[in-house]
Coordinates of N, CA and C in Angstrom, one line a residue:
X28 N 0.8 -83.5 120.1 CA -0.4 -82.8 119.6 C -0.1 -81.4 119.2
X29 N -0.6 -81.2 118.1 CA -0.3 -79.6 117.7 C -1.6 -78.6 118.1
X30 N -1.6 -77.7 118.3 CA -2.2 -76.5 119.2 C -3.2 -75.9 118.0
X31 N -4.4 -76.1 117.8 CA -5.4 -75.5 117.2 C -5.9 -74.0 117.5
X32 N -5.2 -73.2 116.5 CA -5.5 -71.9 117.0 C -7.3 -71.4 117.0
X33 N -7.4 -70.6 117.6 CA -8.5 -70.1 118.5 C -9.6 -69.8 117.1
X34 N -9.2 -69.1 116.4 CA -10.1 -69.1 115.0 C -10.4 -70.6 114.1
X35 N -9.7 -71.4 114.3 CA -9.9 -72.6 113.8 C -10.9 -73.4 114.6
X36 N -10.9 -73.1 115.8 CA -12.2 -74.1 116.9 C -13.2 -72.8 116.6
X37 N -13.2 -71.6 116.1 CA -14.3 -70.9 116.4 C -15.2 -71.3 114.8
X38 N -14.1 -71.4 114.1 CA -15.1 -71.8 112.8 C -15.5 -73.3 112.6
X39 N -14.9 -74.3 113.6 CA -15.5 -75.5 113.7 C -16.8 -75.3 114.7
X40 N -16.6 -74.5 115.9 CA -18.1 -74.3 116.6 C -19.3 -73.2 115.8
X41 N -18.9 -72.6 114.6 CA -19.6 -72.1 113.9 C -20.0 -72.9 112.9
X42 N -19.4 -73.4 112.4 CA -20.6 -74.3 111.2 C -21.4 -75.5 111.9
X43 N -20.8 -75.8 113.0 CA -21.2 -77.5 113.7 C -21.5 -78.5 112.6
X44 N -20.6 -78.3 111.9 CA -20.2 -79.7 111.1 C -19.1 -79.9 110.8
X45 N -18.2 -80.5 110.1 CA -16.9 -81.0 109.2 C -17.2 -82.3 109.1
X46 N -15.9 -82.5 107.7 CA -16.0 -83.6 106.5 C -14.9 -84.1 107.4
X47 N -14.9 -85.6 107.5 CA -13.7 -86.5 108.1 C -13.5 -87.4 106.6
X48 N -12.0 -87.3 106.5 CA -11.5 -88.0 105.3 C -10.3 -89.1 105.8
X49 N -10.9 -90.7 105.4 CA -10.5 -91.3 105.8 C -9.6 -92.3 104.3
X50 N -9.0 -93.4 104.5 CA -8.5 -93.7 103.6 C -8.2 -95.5 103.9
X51 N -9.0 -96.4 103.0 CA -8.8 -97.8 103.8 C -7.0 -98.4 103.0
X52 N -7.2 -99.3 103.5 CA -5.6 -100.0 103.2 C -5.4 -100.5 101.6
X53 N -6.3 -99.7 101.3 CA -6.1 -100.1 99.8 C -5.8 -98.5 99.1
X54 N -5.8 -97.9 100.2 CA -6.2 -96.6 99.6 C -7.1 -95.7 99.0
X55 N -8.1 -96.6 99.3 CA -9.2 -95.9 98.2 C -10.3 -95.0 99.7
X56 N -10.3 -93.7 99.1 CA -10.8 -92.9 100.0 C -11.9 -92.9 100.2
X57 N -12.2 -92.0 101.7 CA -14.0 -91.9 101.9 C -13.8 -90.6 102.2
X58 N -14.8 -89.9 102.5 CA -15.3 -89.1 103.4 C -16.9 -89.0 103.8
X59 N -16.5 -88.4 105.1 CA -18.4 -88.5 105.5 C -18.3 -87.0 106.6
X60 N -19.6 -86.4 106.4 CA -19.8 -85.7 107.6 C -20.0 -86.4 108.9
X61 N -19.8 -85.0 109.8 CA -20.0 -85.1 111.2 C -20.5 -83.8 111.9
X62 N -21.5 -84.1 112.5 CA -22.4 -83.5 113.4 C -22.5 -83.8 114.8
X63 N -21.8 -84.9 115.2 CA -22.3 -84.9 116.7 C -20.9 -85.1 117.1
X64 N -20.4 -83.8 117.7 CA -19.2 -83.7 117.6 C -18.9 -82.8 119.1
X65 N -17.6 -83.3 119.7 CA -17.5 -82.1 121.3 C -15.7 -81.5 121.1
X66 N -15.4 -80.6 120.7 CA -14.1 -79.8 120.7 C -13.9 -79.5 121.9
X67 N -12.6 -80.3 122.7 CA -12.4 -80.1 124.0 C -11.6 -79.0 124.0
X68 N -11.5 -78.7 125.0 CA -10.2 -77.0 125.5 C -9.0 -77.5 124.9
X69 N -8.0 -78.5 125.0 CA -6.8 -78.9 124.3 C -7.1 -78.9 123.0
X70 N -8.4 -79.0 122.3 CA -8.1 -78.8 120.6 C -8.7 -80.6 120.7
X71 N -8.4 -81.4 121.2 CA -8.8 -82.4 121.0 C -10.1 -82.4 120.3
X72 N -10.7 -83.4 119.3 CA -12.1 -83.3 118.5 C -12.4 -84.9 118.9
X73 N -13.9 -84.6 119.7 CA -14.3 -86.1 119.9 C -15.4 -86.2 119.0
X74 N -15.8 -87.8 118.2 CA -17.1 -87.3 117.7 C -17.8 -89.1 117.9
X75 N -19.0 -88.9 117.6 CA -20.0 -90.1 117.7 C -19.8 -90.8 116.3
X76 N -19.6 -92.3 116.8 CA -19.1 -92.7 115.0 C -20.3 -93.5 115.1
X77 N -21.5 -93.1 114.7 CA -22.6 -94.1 114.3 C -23.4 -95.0 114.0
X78 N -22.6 -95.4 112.6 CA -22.8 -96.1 111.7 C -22.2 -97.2 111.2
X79 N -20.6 -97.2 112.2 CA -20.0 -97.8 111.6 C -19.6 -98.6 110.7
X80 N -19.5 -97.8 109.0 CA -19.2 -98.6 108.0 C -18.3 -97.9 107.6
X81 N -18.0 -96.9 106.3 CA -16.5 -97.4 106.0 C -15.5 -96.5 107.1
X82 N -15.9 -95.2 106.9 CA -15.0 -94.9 107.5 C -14.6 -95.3 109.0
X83 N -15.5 -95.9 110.4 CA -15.3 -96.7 110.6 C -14.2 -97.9 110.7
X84 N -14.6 -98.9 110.0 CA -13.5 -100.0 108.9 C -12.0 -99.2 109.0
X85 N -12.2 -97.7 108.4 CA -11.0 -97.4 107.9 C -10.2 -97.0 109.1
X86 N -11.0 -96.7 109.9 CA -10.1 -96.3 111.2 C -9.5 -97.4 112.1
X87 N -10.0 -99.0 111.5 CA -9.1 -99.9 111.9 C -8.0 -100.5 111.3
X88 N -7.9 -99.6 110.2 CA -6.4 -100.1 109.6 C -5.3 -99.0 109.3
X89 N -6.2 -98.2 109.6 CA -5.1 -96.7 109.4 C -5.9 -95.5 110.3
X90 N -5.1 -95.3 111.5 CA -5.3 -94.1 112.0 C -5.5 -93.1 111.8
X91 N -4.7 -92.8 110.9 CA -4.5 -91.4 110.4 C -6.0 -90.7 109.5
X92 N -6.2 -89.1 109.5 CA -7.2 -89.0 108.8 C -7.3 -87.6 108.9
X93 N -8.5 -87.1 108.0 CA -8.4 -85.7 107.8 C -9.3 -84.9 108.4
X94 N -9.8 -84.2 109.0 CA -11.2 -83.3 108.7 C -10.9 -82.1 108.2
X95 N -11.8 -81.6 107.5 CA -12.1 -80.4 106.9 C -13.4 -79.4 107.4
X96 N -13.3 -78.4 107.6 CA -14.1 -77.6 107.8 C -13.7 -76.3 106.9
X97 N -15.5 -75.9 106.6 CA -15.0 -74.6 104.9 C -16.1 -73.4 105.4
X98 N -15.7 -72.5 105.3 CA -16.9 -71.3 105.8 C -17.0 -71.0 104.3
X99 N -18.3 -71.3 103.7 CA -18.9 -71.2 102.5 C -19.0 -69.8 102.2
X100 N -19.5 -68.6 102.8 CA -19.7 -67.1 102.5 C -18.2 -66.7 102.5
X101 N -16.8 -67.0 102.9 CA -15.8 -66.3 102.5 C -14.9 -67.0 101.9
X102 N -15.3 -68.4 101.4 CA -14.5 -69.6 100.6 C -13.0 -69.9 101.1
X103 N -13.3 -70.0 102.3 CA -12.0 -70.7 103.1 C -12.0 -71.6 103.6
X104 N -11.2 -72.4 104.6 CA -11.5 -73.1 105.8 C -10.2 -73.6 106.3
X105 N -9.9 -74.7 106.8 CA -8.7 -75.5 106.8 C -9.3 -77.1 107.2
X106 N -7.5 -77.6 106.9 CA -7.3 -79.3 106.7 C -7.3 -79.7 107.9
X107 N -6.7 -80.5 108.7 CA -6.4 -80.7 109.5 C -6.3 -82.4 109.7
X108 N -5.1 -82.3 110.0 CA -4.4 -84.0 110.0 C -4.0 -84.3 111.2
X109 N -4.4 -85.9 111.3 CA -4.1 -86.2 112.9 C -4.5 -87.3 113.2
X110 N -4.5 -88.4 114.0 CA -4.6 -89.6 114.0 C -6.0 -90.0 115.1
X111 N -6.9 -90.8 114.7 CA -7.7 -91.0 115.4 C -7.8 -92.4 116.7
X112 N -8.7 -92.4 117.7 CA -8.6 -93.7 118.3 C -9.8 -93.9 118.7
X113 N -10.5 -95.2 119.1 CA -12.1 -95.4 119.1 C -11.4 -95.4 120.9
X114 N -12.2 -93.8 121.9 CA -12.4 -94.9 122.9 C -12.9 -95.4 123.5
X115 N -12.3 -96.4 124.8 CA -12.4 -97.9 125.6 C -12.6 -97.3 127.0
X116 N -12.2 -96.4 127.2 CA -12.3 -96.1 128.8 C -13.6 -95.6 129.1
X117 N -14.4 -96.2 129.7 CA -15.6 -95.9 130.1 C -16.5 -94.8 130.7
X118 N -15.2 -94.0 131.7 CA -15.4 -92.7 132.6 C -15.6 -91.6 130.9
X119 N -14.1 -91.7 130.3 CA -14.5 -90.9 129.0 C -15.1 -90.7 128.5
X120 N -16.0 -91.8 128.0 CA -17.1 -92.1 127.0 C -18.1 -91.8 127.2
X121 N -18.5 -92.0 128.4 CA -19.7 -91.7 129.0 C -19.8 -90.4 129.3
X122 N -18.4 -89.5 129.8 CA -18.5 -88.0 129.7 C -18.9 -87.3 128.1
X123 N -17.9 -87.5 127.3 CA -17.9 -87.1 126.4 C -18.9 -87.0 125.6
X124 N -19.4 -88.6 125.4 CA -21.3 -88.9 124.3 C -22.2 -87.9 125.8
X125 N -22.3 -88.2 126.7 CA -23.1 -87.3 127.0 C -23.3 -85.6 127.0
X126 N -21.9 -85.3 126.7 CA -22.3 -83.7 125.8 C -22.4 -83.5 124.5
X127 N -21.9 -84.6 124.3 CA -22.4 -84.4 122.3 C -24.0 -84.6 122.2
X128 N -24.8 -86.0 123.6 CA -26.2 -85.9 123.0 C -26.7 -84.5 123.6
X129 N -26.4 -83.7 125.0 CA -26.9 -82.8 125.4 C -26.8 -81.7 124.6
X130 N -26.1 -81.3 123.9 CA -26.4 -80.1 122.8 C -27.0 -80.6 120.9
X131 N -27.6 -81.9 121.1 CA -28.3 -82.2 120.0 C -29.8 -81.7 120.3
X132 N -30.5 -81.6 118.9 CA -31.5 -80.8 119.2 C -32.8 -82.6 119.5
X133 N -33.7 -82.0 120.1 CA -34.4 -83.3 120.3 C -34.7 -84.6 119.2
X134 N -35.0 -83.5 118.2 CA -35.2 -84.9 116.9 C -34.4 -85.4 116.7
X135 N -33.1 -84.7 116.3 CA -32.0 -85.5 116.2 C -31.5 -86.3 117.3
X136 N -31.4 -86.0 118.1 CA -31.1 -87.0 119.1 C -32.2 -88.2 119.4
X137 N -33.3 -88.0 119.2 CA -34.0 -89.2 119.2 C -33.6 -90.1 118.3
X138 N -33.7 -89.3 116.8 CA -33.6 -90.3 115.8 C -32.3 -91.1 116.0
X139 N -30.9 -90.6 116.6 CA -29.5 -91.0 116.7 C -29.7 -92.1 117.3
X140 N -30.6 -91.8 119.1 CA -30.3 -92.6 120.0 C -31.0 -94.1 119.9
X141 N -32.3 -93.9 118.8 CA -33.0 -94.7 118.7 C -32.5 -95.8 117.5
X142 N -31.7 -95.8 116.8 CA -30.9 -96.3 115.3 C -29.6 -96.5 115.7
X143 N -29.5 -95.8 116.8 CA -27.7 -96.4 117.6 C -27.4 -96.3 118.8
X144 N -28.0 -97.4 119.8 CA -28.0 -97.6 121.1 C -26.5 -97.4 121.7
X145 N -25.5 -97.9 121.1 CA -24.1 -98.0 121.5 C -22.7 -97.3 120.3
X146 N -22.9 -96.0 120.3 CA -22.1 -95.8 119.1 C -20.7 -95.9 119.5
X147 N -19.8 -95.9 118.8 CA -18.6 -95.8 119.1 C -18.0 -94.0 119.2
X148 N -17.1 -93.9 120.6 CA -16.8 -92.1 120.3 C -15.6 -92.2 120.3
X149 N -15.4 -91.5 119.1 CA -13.6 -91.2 118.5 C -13.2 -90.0 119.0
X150 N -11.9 -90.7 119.5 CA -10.8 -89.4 119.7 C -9.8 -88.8 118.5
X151 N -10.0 -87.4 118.0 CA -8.8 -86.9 116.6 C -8.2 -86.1 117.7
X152 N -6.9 -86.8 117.5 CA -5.8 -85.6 117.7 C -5.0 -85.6 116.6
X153 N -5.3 -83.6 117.0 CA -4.6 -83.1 116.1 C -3.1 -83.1 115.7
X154 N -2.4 -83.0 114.5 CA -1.0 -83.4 114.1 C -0.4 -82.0 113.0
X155 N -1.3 -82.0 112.4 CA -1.2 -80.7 111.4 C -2.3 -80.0 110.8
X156 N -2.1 -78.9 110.4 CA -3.1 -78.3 110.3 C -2.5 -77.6 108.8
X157 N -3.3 -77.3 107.9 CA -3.3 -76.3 106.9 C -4.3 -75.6 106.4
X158 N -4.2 -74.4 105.5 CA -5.3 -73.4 105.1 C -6.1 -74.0 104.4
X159 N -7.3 -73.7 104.0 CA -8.1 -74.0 102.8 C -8.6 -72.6 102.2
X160 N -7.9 -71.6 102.3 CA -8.0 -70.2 101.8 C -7.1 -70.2 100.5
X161 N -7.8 -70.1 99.4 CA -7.3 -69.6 97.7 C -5.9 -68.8 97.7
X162 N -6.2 -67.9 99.0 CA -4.9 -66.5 98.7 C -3.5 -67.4 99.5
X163 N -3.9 -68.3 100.1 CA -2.9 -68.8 100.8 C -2.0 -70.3 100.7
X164 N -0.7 -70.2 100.8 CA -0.1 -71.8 100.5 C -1.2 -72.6 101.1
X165 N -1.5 -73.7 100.5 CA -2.6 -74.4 101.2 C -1.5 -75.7 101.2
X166 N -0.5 -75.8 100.4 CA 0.5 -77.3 100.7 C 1.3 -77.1 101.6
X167 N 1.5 -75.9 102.1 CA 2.1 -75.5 103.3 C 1.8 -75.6 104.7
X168 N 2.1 -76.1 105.7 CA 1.6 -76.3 107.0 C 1.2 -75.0 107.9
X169 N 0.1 -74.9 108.1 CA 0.4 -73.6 109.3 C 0.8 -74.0 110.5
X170 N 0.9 -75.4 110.9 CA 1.0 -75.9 112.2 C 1.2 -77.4 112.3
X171 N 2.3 -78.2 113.1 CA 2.8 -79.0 112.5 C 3.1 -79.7 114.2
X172 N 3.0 -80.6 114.8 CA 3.5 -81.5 116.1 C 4.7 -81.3 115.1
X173 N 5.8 -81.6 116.0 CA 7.3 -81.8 115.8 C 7.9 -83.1 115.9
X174 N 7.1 -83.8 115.1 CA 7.9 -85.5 115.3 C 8.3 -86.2 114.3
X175 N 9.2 -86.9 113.8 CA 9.6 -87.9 112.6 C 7.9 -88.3 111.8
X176 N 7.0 -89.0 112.4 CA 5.7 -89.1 112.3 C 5.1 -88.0 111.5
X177 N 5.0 -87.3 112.0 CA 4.0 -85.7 111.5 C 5.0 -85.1 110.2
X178 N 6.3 -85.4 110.5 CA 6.7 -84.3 109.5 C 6.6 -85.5 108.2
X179 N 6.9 -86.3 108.6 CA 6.8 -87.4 107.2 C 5.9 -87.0 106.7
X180 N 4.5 -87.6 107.2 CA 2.8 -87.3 106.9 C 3.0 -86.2 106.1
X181 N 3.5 -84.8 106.3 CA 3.9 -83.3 106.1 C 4.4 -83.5 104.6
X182 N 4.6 -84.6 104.4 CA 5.8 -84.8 102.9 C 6.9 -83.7 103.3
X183 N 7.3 -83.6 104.4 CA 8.6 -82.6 104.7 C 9.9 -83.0 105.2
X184 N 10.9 -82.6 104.4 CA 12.6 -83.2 104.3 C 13.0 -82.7 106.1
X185 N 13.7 -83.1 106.4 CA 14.5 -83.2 107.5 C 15.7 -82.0 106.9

């Protein structure tokens, strides 16, 4: 897992949203927001998967996936690549959805809990990271796990 620098979790706990970009086995993309989301201290991103439709779907044929987060008033943000997993361990899940519902505001949490008794909560770990800043290489990595895996993904030569 690669190390999410400190300004990157502060602009993901400042907007309390990002875009998850997923991609099914045919390739044909999705993306969807996310709001009910808990950024652990390792950088790890857990989020409540709801709805399960496509992206969902997509996360059972291809792991891999993107979020985006963009600070609109200074037109930047970053990528961020990394493979996701639905989890199964019970002590987890039950930790985790219980602070994603405890910092939802009432309505939304009613409306969530009442339209999805059992959601599924995803784990993204992170793999690479890049800018979404104009002045800056954005095909370039600022941050990269060091593995055959990641640098491929990376489109990066050996």
């Amino acid at each position: 897992m690669v190390l999410i620098p400190e300004k990157i979790k502060q602009l993901i706990r400042k907007e309390k949203a990002f875009v998850v970009g997923t991609a099914d086995k045919m390739g044909m993309p999705n993306v969807s927001p996310r709001t009910t989301f808990f950024l652990a201290p390792d950088g790890t991103i857990y989020w409540l998967e709801l709805f399960k439709h496509k992206t969902y779907r997509n996360f059972q044929t291809n792991p891999w996936c993107s979020i985006t987060v963009f600070d609109k008033k200074r037109l930047g943000g970053y990528q961020i690549k990394g493979k996701v997993q639905v989890v199964i361990d019970k002590k987890t899940r039950a930790d985790i959805t219980a602070r994603i519902i405890d910092r939802l505001t009432r309505e939304h949490r009613q409306r969530i809990l009442k339209e999805n008794k059992n959601p599924h909560l995803v784990k993204f770990v992170p793999k690479i990271f890049y800018s979404l800043n104009p002045n800056e290489l954005s095909d370039s990595p600022l941050g990269l796990e060091a593995t055959e895996e990641s640098l491929n993904a990376a489109n990066m030569q050996w």
